[in-house]
Each structure stands twice: as C-alpha cells, then as structure tokens.
Amino acid sequence: MSDSQPPVVPPVEPVPSVDAAPGSLVPQPVVAPAGPPAPPQPRSRRGLFIGLIVGGAALLLLILAGVIVSGVLAGQRTPEASVARLLQSVIDGDSAAALGELAGAPNGPDFLLADGVYEASSGGITDYRIIGSDRNFDTAIVRVEITQDGDTYTADLQTENTGRELVFFDSWRVAPESLPTVRIDYPRPADMSLAVNGVEIPSFTTGTVLGVPALPGTYTLDAVGGTENYGAESVTVSPRFGSAGDLDAELPVTLTEAGAASAQAAVNAHLDGCLAQATFTPGPACNFAISNTSGYPYTTITWTLNARPTVTFEAYTGNSGSSLSAGWPVVPGDDGSATLSASGSDASYEYTGSGTVNVFQTGVITFPDGTAVFTSPELD
C-alpha cells in the first residue's frame, strides 16, 4: 500500500431546495478545484519567417513598380519622345496634336495651319526613324530619317526643355523654328483672294508674305476670283523638315489673251493721241518731242508714225513705282519712231522743217470698269 493518499474532499453542506419539502435536503454536485493554467504554446518561427518573406516581396514589388513607372514617365518626356509624337501626329493627319508638341506658337501667319488645310493636303510623311540626338543644356537636336511622298531624307529637329512636370521630370518639346516655312508671293487686284487646299484664307490680305510655317506635305494654292481679262494659275508646294529658308509659292496674276488685247488697244490709243497733237511737245506723258531750234513760227505741224514701239505686259504688282497705281506693268520692248513735219510762212518766206525721234511706251494697265486703261508716267 502506498504512502500517498488521495486528497480529502471536504463534505459539502446540503443546500435547501426550493422545491424540496421543508426539512429535506437535496444533494448538490461536487466541483473539483481548478488545476493550474496550461503554459502558453511557443509561437511558430516558421510562420514568422513566411510573413517576413511575403512583406519583403511586396515591398520589393512596390519599389520595382515605382522604378518602372518613373522610367516610363521619364521616357515620355525626352527630346526623342516629343519628336516621335509630333511625327506620328503628322502621319495620322492630326495637325492639332502635332502643333501641341511645339514649345510655343509657330512663328508667322497661320495661312497653312488653318483648320482643315493640313488635313486636306497630300504627299505627307508616311514613316520615320529616329537616328540619334545631341543635347546641350536646355536644347537638343534630334536627327530623324523621314519618308515623305515616297522620298527618304534626314532632318535635324531642334527641341527645347520647357521645365519640369510632376516635380521630378524634365519636359521637352519641339522648337517652333523646326517647322518648314513658305514665302507666298501673290500680289493681286482687290477682287481676288487666296485658297489653300480648297480652304479660303480671308486673313491673307497682302501681296507677299515671308516665313509662313507649315507641316510637311503638299499644298495647293489657288487664286480665287479674276475676270476674263486676268487670272492666276494654281501652284503646289511641298515643304519638308530641315529645309533651309523659305520655299517659294508664287501665284502671278497675268493678263488673259482677251486682257492683253484690251491692254494693247489702250497703249496704242495713248500713242495715237500723242501723235494727233499739232505740237513739237505732245503731252501729257507722251515722252517724245522735237525742239524748234530755228525759231520760225511754224503754223502746220504733223506727226507721222514710222514704226510702232512694242511692249510686254508683266504680272500684276502692287508697287508699280513712282506715281503709278498698282496694276500690270507695261514694259518697253523695241523702240518705234515718229517723224514731225512742220511748215509756215511770213511776208518774205515760206519755210518747212522735219525731224524724226524714237518713240517708246511705259506705264501700267488697270481695269477700273472692265476695260483696260493705260497710264503712262511723265518722264523728264
């Protein structure tokens, strides 16, 4: 028999029952005393290690995502990226997007950048390849190989640093000076205007305009208006990136066959009016004369045309020079000649005289009422 004895449980006093009869006892359950609390289980080191790995991986992914996003954002703001966006917009025919890649507003009037003008052009850029770039502080030159209207050429496009975006990233845009330019030469009467690719340009109010910016493509310039006496042929120009200086677009307003005939009739009538004058010095603006050095009082004077001078009619100009108005210049060709015959008498003598002079004509033709009018200057 062992010396250890089980613990003695003290008797529990009976508790009177509510339902029991008076004086009776109802036995209650015996509750054993609680033992000491179980010791805490040690935390799993493996679970902690897995948590650290998962958290570190998430942080690493977050850092990598930030690096990638930062690289993408930075790559979108390089000189090369700006040039690429501009060229792609040109290929897509989106002039607004292309102009949005410029560092500022284009220099010069927007005749060739007006709404609908570029979209109606042809012979544009179809492909490009960026060859390289050269940065110098806040400017950079981007060299591009461009395919336009079937031809491939290289061009240098200048870009500018326009400041920072999103705090950290330099922003680059194409310099407006990189756009090619056109010189439009179109002196014309007031009843004519200009259209480009079918779009009328009411803002074109002068005769000659230099440095008109354009996007690369082929543009058709049309003379709007004119009459049976004068008009102008359409002209096309194809500006390209990298062009040095203005590309010329000339629309000379010339006389038609009917206009030239009307002008020649006016020139002839002017000379005939001069020859009809019985004077040694016809005028005004006849520009030929003979001096009476004899002093005789001639009473009969007659001019005879030996050969009519020739003239040519140039295209309309807004500045015909000296006192002449704008119009079609009359340019002298071969001189003609005229002979003066004079006679007279007094109580003692009858006398005659003659002389021949060269005759030429110069001036300007206008059509104030649809009929040619010749105006000649008064020459010394």
JSON list of N, CA and C in Angstrom, two decimals, residues 286-290 303 307 309 335-339 356-360:
[
{"chain": "A", "resi": 286, "resn": "CYS", "atom": "N", "xyz": [3.50, 111.84, -123.07]},
{"chain": "A", "resi": 286, "resn": "CYS", "atom": "CA", "xyz": [3.80, 111.20, -124.36]},
{"chain": "A", "resi": 286, "resn": "CYS", "atom": "C", "xyz": [5.27, 110.80, -124.45]},
{"chain": "A", "resi": 287, "resn": "ASN", "atom": "N", "xyz": [6.13, 111.56, -123.78]},
{"chain": "A", "resi": 287, "resn": "ASN", "atom": "CA", "xyz": [7.55, 111.20, -123.63]},
{"chain": "A", "resi": 287, "resn": "ASN", "atom": "C", "xyz": [8.33, 111.19, -124.94]},
{"chain": "A", "resi": 288, "resn": "PHE", "atom": "N", "xyz": [7.92, 112.01, -125.86]},
{"chain": "A", "resi": 288, "resn": "PHE", "atom": "CA", "xyz": [8.76, 112.28, -127.03]},
{"chain": "A", "resi": 288, "resn": "PHE", "atom": "C", "xyz": [8.47, 113.71, -127.47]},
{"chain": "A", "resi": 289, "resn": "ALA", "atom": "N", "xyz": [9.44, 114.35, -128.11]},
{"chain": "A", "resi": 289, "resn": "ALA", "atom": "CA", "xyz": [9.30, 115.74, -128.54]},
{"chain": "A", "resi": 289, "resn": "ALA", "atom": "C", "xyz": [10.46, 116.10, -129.46]},
{"chain": "A", "resi": 290, "resn": "ILE", "atom": "N", "xyz": [10.29, 117.21, -130.19]},
{"chain": "A", "resi": 290, "resn": "ILE", "atom": "CA", "xyz": [11.36, 117.78, -131.02]},
{"chain": "A", "resi": 290, "resn": "ILE", "atom": "C", "xyz": [11.44, 119.26, -130.69]},
{"chain": "A", "resi": 303, "resn": "TRP", "atom": "N", "xyz": [2.57, 114.89, -137.08]},
{"chain": "A", "resi": 303, "resn": "TRP", "atom": "CA", "xyz": [3.37, 113.74, -136.66]},
{"chain": "A", "resi": 303, "resn": "TRP", "atom": "C", "xyz": [2.94, 112.52, -137.48]},
{"chain": "A", "resi": 307, "resn": "ALA", "atom": "N", "xyz": [7.14, 103.54, -137.15]},
{"chain": "A", "resi": 307, "resn": "ALA", "atom": "CA", "xyz": [7.10, 102.17, -136.61]},
{"chain": "A", "resi": 307, "resn": "ALA", "atom": "C", "xyz": [6.56, 102.25, -135.19]},
{"chain": "A", "resi": 309, "resn": "PRO", "atom": "N", "xyz": [6.16, 101.25, -131.42]},
{"chain": "A", "resi": 309, "resn": "PRO", "atom": "CA", "xyz": [7.01, 100.55, -130.44]},
{"chain": "A", "resi": 309, "resn": "PRO", "atom": "C", "xyz": [6.29, 99.31, -129.90]},
{"chain": "A", "resi": 335, "resn": "ASP", "atom": "N", "xyz": [12.00, 100.03, -129.64]},
{"chain": "A", "resi": 335, "resn": "ASP", "atom": "CA", "xyz": [11.54, 101.39, -129.89]},
{"chain": "A", "resi": 335, "resn": "ASP", "atom": "C", "xyz": [10.88, 101.51, -131.26]},
{"chain": "A", "resi": 336, "resn": "GLY", "atom": "N", "xyz": [9.92, 102.44, -131.33]},
{"chain": "A", "resi": 336, "resn": "GLY", "atom": "CA", "xyz": [9.37, 102.83, -132.62]},
{"chain": "A", "resi": 336, "resn": "GLY", "atom": "C", "xyz": [9.96, 104.16, -133.03]},
{"chain": "A", "resi": 337, "resn": "SER", "atom": "N", "xyz": [9.40, 104.75, -134.04]},
{"chain": "A", "resi": 337, "resn": "SER", "atom": "CA", "xyz": [9.88, 106.07, -134.47]},
{"chain": "A", "resi": 337, "resn": "SER", "atom": "C", "xyz": [8.72, 106.86, -135.05]},
{"chain": "A", "resi": 338, "resn": "ALA", "atom": "N", "xyz": [8.86, 108.17, -134.95]},
{"chain": "A", "resi": 338, "resn": "ALA", "atom": "CA", "xyz": [7.85, 109.08, -135.49]},
{"chain": "A", "resi": 338, "resn": "ALA", "atom": "C", "xyz": [8.56, 110.28, -136.11]},
{"chain": "A", "resi": 339, "resn": "THR", "atom": "N", "xyz": [7.98, 110.80, -137.18]},
{"chain": "A", "resi": 339, "resn": "THR", "atom": "CA", "xyz": [8.55, 111.95, -137.88]},
{"chain": "A", "resi": 339, "resn": "THR", "atom": "C", "xyz": [7.61, 113.14, -137.78]},
{"chain": "A", "resi": 356, "resn": "THR", "atom": "N", "xyz": [12.92, 113.40, -136.92]},
{"chain": "A", "resi": 356, "resn": "THR", "atom": "CA", "xyz": [12.48, 112.06, -136.51]},
{"chain": "A", "resi": 356, "resn": "THR", "atom": "C", "xyz": [13.00, 111.75, -135.11]},
{"chain": "A", "resi": 357, "resn": "VAL", "atom": "N", "xyz": [12.15, 111.14, -134.31]},
{"chain": "A", "resi": 357, "resn": "VAL", "atom": "CA", "xyz": [12.52, 110.77, -132.94]},
{"chain": "A", "resi": 357, "resn": "VAL", "atom": "C", "xyz": [12.15, 109.32, -132.69]},
{"chain": "A", "resi": 358, "resn": "ASN", "atom": "N", "xyz": [12.88, 108.71, -131.77]},
{"chain": "A", "resi": 358, "resn": "ASN", "atom": "CA", "xyz": [12.50, 107.38, -131.29]},
{"chain": "A", "resi": 358, "resn": "ASN", "atom": "C", "xyz": [11.32, 107.51, -130.32]},
{"chain": "A", "resi": 359, "resn": "VAL", "atom": "N", "xyz": [10.48, 106.50, -130.36]},
{"chain": "A", "resi": 359, "resn": "VAL", "atom": "CA", "xyz": [9.27, 106.50, -129.52]},
{"chain": "A", "resi": 359, "resn": "VAL", "atom": "C", "xyz": [9.23, 105.19, -128.73]},
{"chain": "A", "resi": 360, "resn": "PHE", "atom": "N", "xyz": [8.98, 105.29, -127.45]},
{"chain": "A", "resi": 360, "resn": "PHE", "atom": "CA", "xyz": [8.77, 104.10, -126.61]},
{"chain": "A", "resi": 360, "resn": "PHE", "atom": "C", "xyz": [7.60, 104.37, -125.67]}
]
